[in-house]
Amino acid sequence: MKIFRNKPLLILLAVVMAAALTGCGGGGGGEKAPSGDSAKKITVKFSHVVAETTPKGQAAIKFKEELEKSGQFEVQLFPSSQLYGDKEELEALKANNVQLIAPSVTKLVGFVPAFQLVDMPFLFASDQAAYNFYDGPKGQELMNSLEPQGMLGLGWWPNGSKHFTNSKKPLKKPEDFKGLKFRTQSGGVLDEQFKSLGAGSQTIAFGEVYQALNNKTVDGQENTFNNIDTQKYAEVQKYMTISAHGRLDYVVLTNTTFWNSLNDEQKKLFTDAMNTASQLERQMADELNAKSFETLKNSGKMEIYTLTEEDRQAFIKALQPVYDKYTEAIGKDYIEAARNSK
Ligand code: LMR
């Protein structure tokens, strides 16, 4: 009872506590969640360019579910380039207009060229070798390399191997590429890859690729089974070559402005939710790519060719100039670690 005697002090205390409680909703611009909750939640905008039925799309949903369990965050998901395309999402992240993106690492070439590692032809021995590289010291080092740019890596979300598609002809040997033009995600390694095969290339944002294939701005592209399937490229690409010549993987990024606005408990909630989502993402990558391959095969829309070991060796030889030109820019240490990963 004694405590109620000092009423002004009690009121002051209540005001201070209320201010402290609402004040902790700082990150993501500190917007109030439109949930009707009286307590402010931290708004986290997560923008990405793919469909929700992809490994990345599914993992983003999982992350939202996990993080929102805490009652402290509201995660808003913007799939399929709804909010930002490839280039814009990187700028938006740096400006803290979004708090999470998960770009294909190739698209980080402008910040850290070593991310083009995934595009080095036939580098990783298997999916597991790639996962082990990402989880190992060199993978961590690579992820951390974005920090001076105000970006913080929170997890690797691998998608899988890339395969070629095109609208002109079956691609079985390196010489079959001559005179064709391919869409690339970004970066000199991919340009060099196509140049070594006698083909041209053009960087096109993911959200515009279907249209570019449809109106023949480019003849072909390279992607995972799941992206080829969910983007309906089979409608505009008659041929697919199962080549697994490179990888398409993501790194989940936040910005340091947002991250530094979180307290230790909130950072832990974030990291825990991310770890759960990352586990699901790998499982989804395996499952959804396998499922999409079956869908593409069974649709009968594409003529599918799988490289033989002899073809593969011919491609490795034809693509050697990519290593000659880019090993130094990427870093011999990264390439060796990736090659030796089991
Ligand atoms: C692409 O541009 O082809 C991919 O990086 C898209 C994605 O995010 O999977």
XYZ file of N, CA and C in Angstrom, residues 104-317:
642
model
N 20.879 -13.126 -55.119
C 21.834 -14.085 -55.659
C 23.193 -13.410 -55.516
N 24.188 -14.133 -55.004
C 25.448 -13.485 -54.634
C 26.180 -12.862 -55.830
N 25.900 -13.391 -57.019
C 26.480 -12.811 -58.236
C 26.187 -11.311 -58.323
N 25.026 -10.926 -57.808
C 24.600 -9.526 -57.937
C 25.344 -8.599 -56.974
N 26.208 -9.186 -56.133
C 27.005 -8.380 -55.203
C 28.374 -8.040 -55.786
N 28.576 -8.376 -57.045
C 29.877 -8.194 -57.694
C 30.372 -6.748 -57.585
N 29.472 -5.796 -57.628
C 29.863 -4.381 -57.553
C 30.446 -4.018 -56.193
N 30.147 -4.793 -55.176
C 30.669 -4.528 -53.832
C 31.905 -5.378 -53.538
N 31.765 -6.673 -53.779
C 32.875 -7.605 -53.506
C 32.946 -8.615 -54.672
N 33.918 -8.441 -55.573
C 33.996 -9.307 -56.766
C 34.079 -10.800 -56.431
N 34.600 -11.130 -55.247
C 34.777 -12.550 -54.886
C 33.464 -13.328 -54.865
N 32.330 -12.624 -54.747
C 31.047 -13.344 -54.748
C 30.768 -14.050 -56.080
N 31.509 -13.648 -57.125
C 31.329 -14.324 -58.421
C 31.875 -15.750 -58.420
N 32.429 -16.127 -57.315
C 32.913 -17.496 -57.129
C 31.905 -18.534 -57.616
N 30.653 -18.300 -57.293
C 29.605 -19.278 -57.636
C 29.462 -19.465 -59.149
N 29.954 -18.479 -59.910
C 29.828 -18.553 -61.370
C 31.030 -19.204 -62.035
N 32.065 -19.483 -61.252
C 33.240 -20.112 -61.858
C 32.822 -21.504 -62.335
N 33.111 -21.806 -63.599
C 32.562 -23.022 -64.196
C 32.990 -24.313 -63.492
N 32.030 -25.130 -63.216
C 32.251 -26.484 -62.662
C 33.180 -26.475 -61.433
N 32.985 -25.528 -60.556
C 33.898 -25.374 -59.422
C 33.571 -26.309 -58.253
N 32.323 -26.292 -57.820
C 31.955 -27.113 -56.657
C 31.632 -28.537 -57.103
N 32.098 -29.505 -56.305
C 31.905 -30.914 -56.681
C 30.451 -31.359 -56.508
N 29.724 -30.729 -55.614
C 28.345 -31.150 -55.338
C 27.642 -30.053 -54.533
N 26.343 -30.230 -54.309
C 25.609 -29.289 -53.450
C 26.240 -29.262 -52.066
N 26.527 -30.465 -51.556
C 27.080 -30.554 -50.202
C 28.424 -29.828 -50.103
N 29.218 -29.934 -51.167
C 30.513 -29.237 -51.173
C 30.293 -27.725 -51.067
N 29.271 -27.237 -51.760
C 28.960 -25.800 -51.687
C 28.495 -25.445 -50.270
N 27.610 -26.267 -49.707
C 27.116 -25.988 -48.344
C 28.288 -25.947 -47.361
N 29.201 -26.913 -47.508
C 30.335 -26.974 -46.576
C 31.264 -25.768 -46.734
N 31.402 -25.326 -47.972
C 32.203 -24.113 -48.188
C 31.544 -22.929 -47.475
N 30.237 -22.764 -47.677
C 29.538 -21.616 -47.080
C 29.615 -21.649 -45.550
N 29.499 -22.859 -44.998
C 29.504 -22.993 -43.540
C 30.912 -22.936 -42.942
N 31.912 -23.041 -43.789
C 33.308 -23.056 -43.320
C 33.876 -21.645 -43.198
N 35.156 -21.572 -42.817
C 35.771 -20.259 -42.551
C 35.794 -19.322 -43.760
N 36.033 -19.856 -44.964
C 36.089 -18.964 -46.134
C 34.705 -18.424 -46.483
N 33.694 -19.251 -46.277
C 32.318 -18.794 -46.513
C 31.939 -17.676 -45.557
N 32.325 -17.848 -44.308
C 32.049 -16.812 -43.307
C 32.795 -15.532 -43.638
N 34.058 -15.716 -44.037
C 34.883 -14.546 -44.387
C 34.245 -13.766 -45.543
N 33.773 -14.517 -46.532
C 33.153 -13.876 -47.690
C 31.888 -13.123 -47.284
N 31.080 -13.760 -46.454
C 29.837 -13.107 -46.008
C 30.153 -11.832 -45.223
N 31.175 -11.894 -44.366
C 31.524 -10.733 -43.538
C 32.131 -9.587 -44.345
N 32.578 -9.902 -45.570
C 33.271 -8.887 -46.353
C 32.375 -7.726 -46.760
N 31.081 -7.858 -46.542
C 30.164 -6.785 -46.936
C 29.979 -5.735 -45.846
N 30.510 -6.021 -44.677
C 30.272 -5.120 -43.544
C 30.777 -3.689 -43.779
N 31.961 -3.516 -44.362
C 32.392 -2.137 -44.628
C 31.431 -1.378 -45.549
N 30.590 -2.094 -46.261
C 29.603 -1.455 -47.158
C 28.290 -1.196 -46.428
N 28.263 -1.435 -45.136
C 27.030 -1.198 -44.366
C 26.034 -2.338 -44.482
N 26.502 -3.494 -44.956
C 25.603 -4.656 -45.096
C 26.130 -5.816 -44.258
N 25.197 -6.508 -43.652
C 25.561 -7.583 -42.737
C 24.928 -8.885 -43.219
N 25.749 -9.902 -43.437
C 25.227 -11.191 -43.879
C 24.689 -11.976 -42.696
N 23.495 -12.513 -42.842
C 22.880 -13.260 -41.735
C 22.791 -14.756 -42.022
N 22.955 -15.137 -43.271
C 22.878 -16.571 -43.583
C 23.051 -16.824 -45.072
N 23.583 -17.986 -45.365
C 23.679 -18.432 -46.765
C 22.422 -19.214 -47.085
N 21.774 -18.886 -48.171
C 20.621 -19.652 -48.628
C 20.940 -20.187 -50.033
N 21.539 -21.370 -50.116
C 21.868 -21.910 -51.436
C 20.595 -22.286 -52.220
N 20.636 -22.104 -53.518
C 19.527 -22.582 -54.354
C 19.976 -23.844 -55.077
N 20.998 -23.725 -55.934
C 21.459 -24.950 -56.595
C 22.178 -24.679 -57.888
N 22.305 -25.727 -58.683
C 23.052 -25.640 -59.937
C 22.243 -24.939 -61.016
N 22.978 -24.253 -61.884
C 22.339 -23.589 -63.031
C 22.436 -24.487 -64.263
N 21.441 -24.337 -65.107
C 21.401 -25.081 -66.368
C 21.007 -24.091 -67.471
N 21.409 -24.411 -68.699
C 21.125 -23.498 -69.815
C 19.759 -23.792 -70.438
N 19.068 -22.734 -70.837
C 17.887 -22.902 -71.700
C 18.048 -21.933 -72.875
N 17.419 -22.257 -73.987
C 17.398 -21.294 -75.104
C 16.267 -21.634 -76.065
N 15.998 -20.716 -76.973
C 14.856 -20.902 -77.871
C 15.270 -21.379 -79.258
N 16.592 -21.515 -79.492
C 17.047 -21.756 -80.856
C 17.360 -23.205 -81.195
N 18.156 -23.867 -80.342
C 18.627 -25.215 -80.713
C 19.149 -25.983 -79.502
N 19.290 -27.299 -79.633
C 19.875 -28.065 -78.528
C 21.335 -27.647 -78.328
N 21.740 -27.466 -77.094
C 23.121 -27.075 -76.793
C 23.829 -28.264 -76.152
N 24.648 -28.931 -76.963
C 25.311 -30.148 -76.480
C 26.815 -29.957 -76.335
N 27.361 -29.133 -77.195
C 28.822 -28.920 -77.234
C 29.093 -27.419 -77.149
N 30.294 -27.037 -76.708
C 30.602 -25.609 -76.610
C 30.319 -24.847 -77.914
N 30.618 -25.474 -79.053
C 30.450 -24.750 -80.327
C 28.981 -24.446 -80.656
N 28.061 -25.152 -80.003
C 26.634 -24.896 -80.261
C 26.196 -23.509 -79.773
N 27.003 -22.896 -78.922
C 26.630 -21.590 -78.351
C 26.936 -20.429 -79.297
N 27.756 -20.703 -80.313
C 28.224 -19.621 -81.204
C 27.065 -18.803 -81.768
N 27.176 -17.491 -81.615
C 26.202 -16.581 -82.226
C 24.927 -16.383 -81.423
N 24.739 -17.136 -80.347
C 23.539 -16.939 -79.526
C 23.787 -15.835 -78.499
N 22.706 -15.317 -77.951
C 22.849 -14.273 -76.929
C 22.104 -14.697 -75.675
N 22.782 -14.548 -74.525
C 22.228 -15.017 -73.257
C 22.050 -13.888 -72.251
N 21.032 -14.038 -71.457
C 20.826 -13.122 -70.331
C 21.783 -13.504 -69.200
N 22.393 -12.487 -68.575
C 23.176 -12.762 -67.366
C 22.600 -11.963 -66.200
N 22.913 -12.439 -64.988
C 22.462 -11.735 -63.777
C 23.267 -10.463 -63.564
N 24.590 -10.570 -63.707
C 25.502 -9.431 -63.585
C 26.928 -9.961 -63.569
N 27.867 -9.050 -63.754
C 29.269 -9.404 -63.527
C 30.033 -9.915 -64.726
N 31.350 -9.668 -64.664
C 32.240 -10.022 -65.762
C 32.438 -11.515 -65.953
N 32.332 -12.291 -64.878
C 32.567 -13.736 -65.011
C 31.543 -14.354 -65.961
N 30.302 -13.974 -65.792
C 29.260 -14.552 -66.667
C 29.412 -14.066 -68.111
N 29.805 -12.794 -68.265
C 30.059 -12.303 -69.636
C 31.185 -13.117 -70.273
N 32.231 -13.358 -69.479
C 33.392 -14.096 -69.995
C 33.017 -15.549 -70.312
N 32.146 -16.104 -69.476
C 31.692 -17.479 -69.709
C 31.074 -17.596 -71.107
N 30.153 -16.675 -71.401
C 29.489 -16.764 -72.710
C 30.437 -16.388 -73.847
N 31.322 -15.425 -73.592
C 32.301 -15.033 -74.607
C 33.191 -16.229 -74.973
N 33.602 -16.976 -73.956
C 34.461 -18.157 -74.202
C 33.750 -19.194 -75.054
N 32.413 -19.153 -75.016
C 31.642 -20.123 -75.817
C 31.218 -19.519 -77.156
N 31.718 -18.311 -77.426
C 31.388 -17.669 -78.703
C 30.003 -17.033 -78.717
N 29.440 -16.816 -77.552
C 28.097 -16.237 -77.468
C 28.152 -14.819 -76.896
N 27.080 -14.079 -77.085
C 26.969 -12.744 -76.506
C 26.184 -12.806 -75.209
N 26.180 -11.696 -74.473
C 25.438 -11.690 -73.210
C 24.927 -10.293 -72.895
N 23.899 -10.257 -72.102
C 23.324 -8.972 -71.678
C 22.762 -9.138 -70.269
N 23.097 -8.195 -69.393
C 22.556 -8.241 -68.031
C 21.118 -7.744 -68.047
N 20.231 -8.544 -67.492
C 18.811 -8.179 -67.440
C 18.291 -8.525 -66.042
N 17.539 -7.620 -65.445
C 16.989 -7.867 -64.106
C 16.045 -9.065 -64.154
N 16.043 -9.822 -63.075
C 15.273 -11.070 -63.048
C 13.796 -10.846 -63.426
N 13.230 -9.793 -62.933
C 11.813 -9.516 -63.190
C 11.487 -9.256 -64.651
N 12.528 -9.034 -65.447
C 12.296 -8.720 -66.872
C 12.742 -9.841 -67.813
N 13.183 -10.948 -67.242
C 13.780 -11.996 -68.087
C 12.743 -12.681 -68.980
N 11.593 -13.020 -68.414
C 10.583 -13.716 -69.230
C 10.282 -12.891 -70.490
N 10.046 -11.616 -70.273
C 9.716 -10.728 -71.382
C 10.856 -10.676 -72.402
N 12.083 -10.597 -71.903
C 13.256 -10.526 -72.794
C 13.415 -11.811 -73.614
N 13.041 -12.937 -73.014
C 13.107 -14.213 -73.748
C 11.969 -14.278 -74.760
N 10.838 -13.780 -74.332
C 9.646 -13.819 -75.182
C 9.802 -12.939 -76.419
N 10.360 -11.747 -76.219
C 10.488 -10.866 -77.391
C 11.851 -11.008 -78.078
N 12.598 -12.038 -77.673
C 13.873 -12.410 -78.333
C 14.964 -11.346 -78.206
N 14.905 -10.538 -77.169
C 16.036 -9.647 -76.862
C 17.264 -10.515 -76.637
N 17.037 -11.648 -75.978
C 18.093 -12.656 -75.813
C 17.512 -14.016 -76.218
N 18.423 -14.941 -76.577
C 17.958 -16.269 -77.007
C 17.830 -17.232 -75.831
N 18.640 -16.990 -74.798
C 18.643 -17.962 -73.715
C 19.032 -17.369 -72.383
N 19.085 -18.233 -71.393
C 19.460 -17.814 -70.045
C 19.954 -19.050 -69.290
N 20.402 -18.854 -68.071
C 20.857 -19.978 -67.231
C 20.219 -19.804 -65.868
N 19.730 -20.905 -65.316
C 19.074 -20.805 -64.012
C 18.886 -22.175 -63.376
N 18.370 -22.160 -62.148
C 18.069 -23.423 -61.469
C 16.762 -23.989 -62.039
N 16.544 -25.296 -61.828
C 15.295 -25.910 -62.294
C 14.088 -25.168 -61.714
N 14.199 -24.816 -60.446
C 13.046 -24.205 -59.787
C 12.728 -22.815 -60.346
N 13.757 -22.025 -60.625
C 13.479 -20.713 -61.231
C 12.944 -20.874 -62.654
N 13.496 -21.831 -63.400
C 13.028 -22.055 -64.780
C 11.543 -22.442 -64.748
N 11.202 -23.276 -63.795
C 9.827 -23.750 -63.667
C 8.881 -22.633 -63.181
N 9.246 -21.990 -62.067
C 8.314 -21.018 -61.472
C 8.193 -19.735 -62.309
N 9.190 -19.472 -63.158
C 9.086 -18.301 -64.049
C 8.468 -18.663 -65.396
N 8.104 -19.924 -65.544
C 7.445 -20.404 -66.760
C 8.276 -20.171 -68.038
N 9.595 -20.336 -67.913
C 10.447 -20.128 -69.086
C 10.178 -21.165 -70.181
N 9.634 -22.318 -69.802
C 9.366 -23.345 -70.817
C 8.378 -22.838 -71.872
N 7.601 -21.831 -71.526
C 6.660 -21.258 -72.510
C 7.400 -20.546 -73.644
N 8.643 -20.101 -73.337
C 9.376 -19.301 -74.325
C 10.773 -19.859 -74.635
N 11.094 -21.014 -74.071
C 12.400 -21.645 -74.279
C 12.170 -23.106 -74.618
N 12.550 -23.484 -75.824
C 12.241 -24.854 -76.234
C 13.292 -25.867 -75.759
N 14.507 -25.390 -75.498
C 15.604 -26.325 -75.204
C 16.220 -26.082 -73.824
N 16.492 -27.183 -73.160
C 17.206 -27.078 -71.882
C 18.368 -28.066 -71.878
N 19.531 -27.596 -71.441
C 20.693 -28.468 -71.290
C 21.013 -28.599 -69.812
N 20.972 -29.824 -69.337
C 21.322 -30.058 -67.937
C 22.835 -30.084 -67.851
N 23.374 -28.976 -67.367
C 24.825 -28.777 -67.412
C 25.430 -28.624 -66.021
N 24.682 -28.101 -65.079
C 25.214 -27.831 -63.724
C 26.595 -27.173 -63.807
N 26.700 -26.177 -64.669
C 28.007 -25.560 -64.920
C 28.379 -24.497 -63.898
N 27.413 -24.040 -63.128
C 27.674 -23.018 -62.107
C 26.568 -23.073 -61.074
N 26.646 -22.187 -60.088
C 25.632 -22.228 -59.029
C 24.884 -20.912 -58.923
N 23.716 -20.998 -58.299
C 22.946 -19.794 -57.987
C 22.559 -19.889 -56.506
N 23.200 -19.081 -55.707
C 22.978 -19.132 -54.255
C 22.789 -17.723 -53.717
N 22.192 -17.649 -52.537
C 21.862 -16.344 -51.956
C 22.571 -16.117 -50.633
N 22.708 -14.842 -50.318
C 23.118 -14.494 -48.963
C 22.032 -13.541 -48.435
N 21.590 -13.810 -47.218
C 20.557 -12.950 -46.622
C 21.269 -11.765 -45.976
N 20.834 -10.575 -46.366
C 21.514 -9.364 -45.905
C 20.585 -8.419 -45.171
N 21.104 -7.839 -44.108
C 20.430 -6.702 -43.492
C 21.401 -5.530 -43.582
N 20.965 -4.355 -43.085
C 21.913 -3.237 -43.080
C 22.327 -2.921 -41.649
N 23.492 -2.324 -41.507
C 24.034 -2.105 -40.155
C 23.229 -1.060 -39.382
N 22.592 -0.125 -40.069
C 21.763 0.885 -39.368
C 20.645 0.180 -38.620
N 19.946 -0.703 -39.332
C 18.847 -1.439 -38.706
C 19.384 -2.351 -37.608
N 20.415 -3.102 -37.941
C 20.939 -4.104 -36.999
C 21.388 -3.442 -35.694
N 22.060 -2.310 -35.819
C 22.571 -1.634 -34.619
C 21.453 -1.004 -33.785
N 20.261 -0.902 -34.369
C 19.135 -0.345 -33.611
C 18.468 -1.411 -32.729
N 18.853 -2.672 -32.929
C 18.255 -3.750 -32.135
C 19.048 -3.958 -30.844
N 18.324 -4.355 -29.788
C 19.059 -4.715 -28.567
C 19.488 -6.190 -28.662
N 20.231 -6.641 -27.669
C 20.811 -7.985 -27.748
C 19.740 -9.073 -27.824
N 18.663 -8.878 -27.088
C 17.590 -9.883 -27.096
C 16.948 -9.944 -28.488
N 16.706 -8.776 -29.059
C 16.095 -8.738 -30.397
C 17.029 -9.337 -31.449
N 18.326 -9.073 -31.289
C 19.286 -9.661 -32.244
C 19.252 -11.189 -32.152
N 19.103 -11.688 -30.934
C 19.070 -13.152 -30.756
C 17.800 -13.725 -31.391
N 16.672 -13.044 -31.189
C 15.424 -13.507 -31.807
C 15.591 -13.579 -33.322
N 16.214 -12.550 -33.853
C 16.441 -12.451 -35.297
C 17.322 -13.602 -35.792
N 18.424 -13.819 -35.067
C 19.377 -14.858 -35.473
C 18.747 -16.244 -35.359
N 17.992 -16.467 -34.295
C 17.338 -17.776 -34.125
C 16.332 -18.034 -35.254
N 15.542 -17.010 -35.548
C 14.544 -17.168 -36.623
C 15.245 -17.419 -37.956
N 16.372 -16.731 -38.151
C 17.117 -16.902 -39.400
C 17.693 -18.313 -39.492
N 18.196 -18.835 -38.383
C 18.763 -20.198 -38.411
C 17.700 -21.228 -38.764
N 16.511 -21.067 -38.190
C 15.416 -21.998 -38.509
C 15.045 -21.885 -39.988
N 14.947 -20.661 -40.471
C 14.581 -20.452 -41.884
C 15.663 -21.014 -42.806
N 16.914 -20.855 -42.407
C 18.026 -21.320 -43.254
C 18.021 -22.843 -43.384
N 17.674 -23.510 -42.290
C 17.587 -24.982 -42.357
C 16.521 -25.406 -43.350
N 15.366 -24.754 -43.256
C 14.274 -25.082 -44.178
C 14.674 -24.767 -45.617
N 15.391 -23.654 -45.789
C 15.758 -23.237 -47.152
C 16.557 -24.318 -47.868
N 17.494 -24.934 -47.163
C 18.318 -25.971 -47.814
C 17.484 -27.191 -48.185
N 16.602 -27.522 -47.278
C 15.712 -28.661 -47.556
C 14.834 -28.344 -48.775
N 14.310 -27.110 -48.782
C 13.449 -26.684 -49.894
C 14.220 -26.645 -51.210
N 15.499 -26.213 -51.132
C 16.312 -26.137 -52.358
C 16.408 -27.523 -52.997
N 16.678 -28.517 -52.165
C 16.777 -29.884 -52.691
C 15.427 -30.340 -53.245
N 14.388 -30.185 -52.419
C 13.067 -30.711 -52.782
C 12.456 -29.991 -53.984
N 12.481 -28.658 -53.930
C 11.778 -27.908 -54.983
C 12.489 -27.992 -56.331
N 13.832 -28.042 -56.313
C 14.526 -28.197 -57.598
C 14.244 -29.571 -58.205
N 14.207 -30.599 -57.346
C 13.908 -31.953 -57.849
C 12.476 -31.998 -58.404
N 11.561 -31.371 -57.667
C 10.159 -31.361 -58.099
C 9.991 -30.574 -59.414
N 10.679 -29.443 -59.488
C 10.578 -28.627 -60.702
C 11.169 -29.352 -61.902
N 12.244 -30.100 -61.673
C 12.816 -30.857 -62.788
C 11.780 -31.845 -63.333
N 11.085 -32.535 -62.424
C 10.043 -33.487 -62.849
C 8.943 -32.753 -63.613
N 8.541 -31.600 -63.106
C 7.485 -30.812 -63.767
C 7.910 -30.428 -65.178
N 9.159 -29.955 -65.299
C 9.646 -29.523 -66.619
C 9.708 -30.708 -67.583
N 10.181 -31.838 -67.057
C 10.316 -33.042 -67.888
C 8.936 -33.531 -68.329
N 8.029 -33.597 -67.368
C 6.710 -34.160 -67.665
C 5.827 -33.248 -68.511
N 6.131 -31.965 -68.506
C 5.306 -31.037 -69.297
C 5.489 -31.293 -70.790
N 6.650 -31.842 -71.145
C 6.924 -32.137 -72.562
C 7.143 -30.888 -73.395
N 7.222 -29.736 -72.753
C 7.366 -28.490 -73.515
C 8.793 -28.252 -73.980
N 9.744 -28.834 -73.242
C 11.148 -28.581 -73.576
C 11.829 -29.865 -74.045
N 12.754 -29.680 -74.964
C 13.611 -30.789 -75.334
C 14.799 -30.725 -74.372
N 15.014 -31.814 -73.646
C 16.039 -31.757 -72.591
C 17.242 -32.625 -72.954
N 18.434 -32.035 -72.836
C 19.662 -32.788 -73.087
C 20.545 -32.726 -71.851
N 21.071 -33.895 -71.442
C 21.990 -33.930 -70.299
C 23.408 -34.109 -70.815
N 24.318 -33.235 -70.387
C 25.711 -33.347 -70.834
C 26.291 -34.710 -70.451
N 26.989 -35.333 -71.389
C 27.735 -36.566 -71.062
C 29.044 -36.143 -70.394
N 29.786 -37.095 -69.876
C 31.079 -36.760 -69.256
C 32.018 -36.157 -70.307
N 31.927 -36.673 -71.527
C 32.784 -36.147 -72.599
C 32.421 -34.686 -72.911
N 31.107 -34.414 -72.982
C 30.663 -33.024 -73.221
C 31.188 -32.121 -72.113
N 31.042 -32.624 -70.900
C 31.416 -31.848 -69.725
C 32.904 -31.454 -69.807
N 33.729 -32.407 -70.174
C 35.167 -32.129 -70.296
C 35.414 -31.078 -71.378
N 34.646 -31.150 -72.444
C 34.803 -30.163 -73.530
C 34.431 -28.761 -73.019
N 33.387 -28.675 -72.189
C 32.993 -27.376 -71.623
C 34.054 -26.858 -70.641
N 34.591 -27.774 -69.832
C 35.620 -27.366 -68.862
C 36.811 -26.748 -69.613
N 37.172 -27.386 -70.718
C 38.298 -26.883 -71.528
C 37.949 -25.525 -72.167
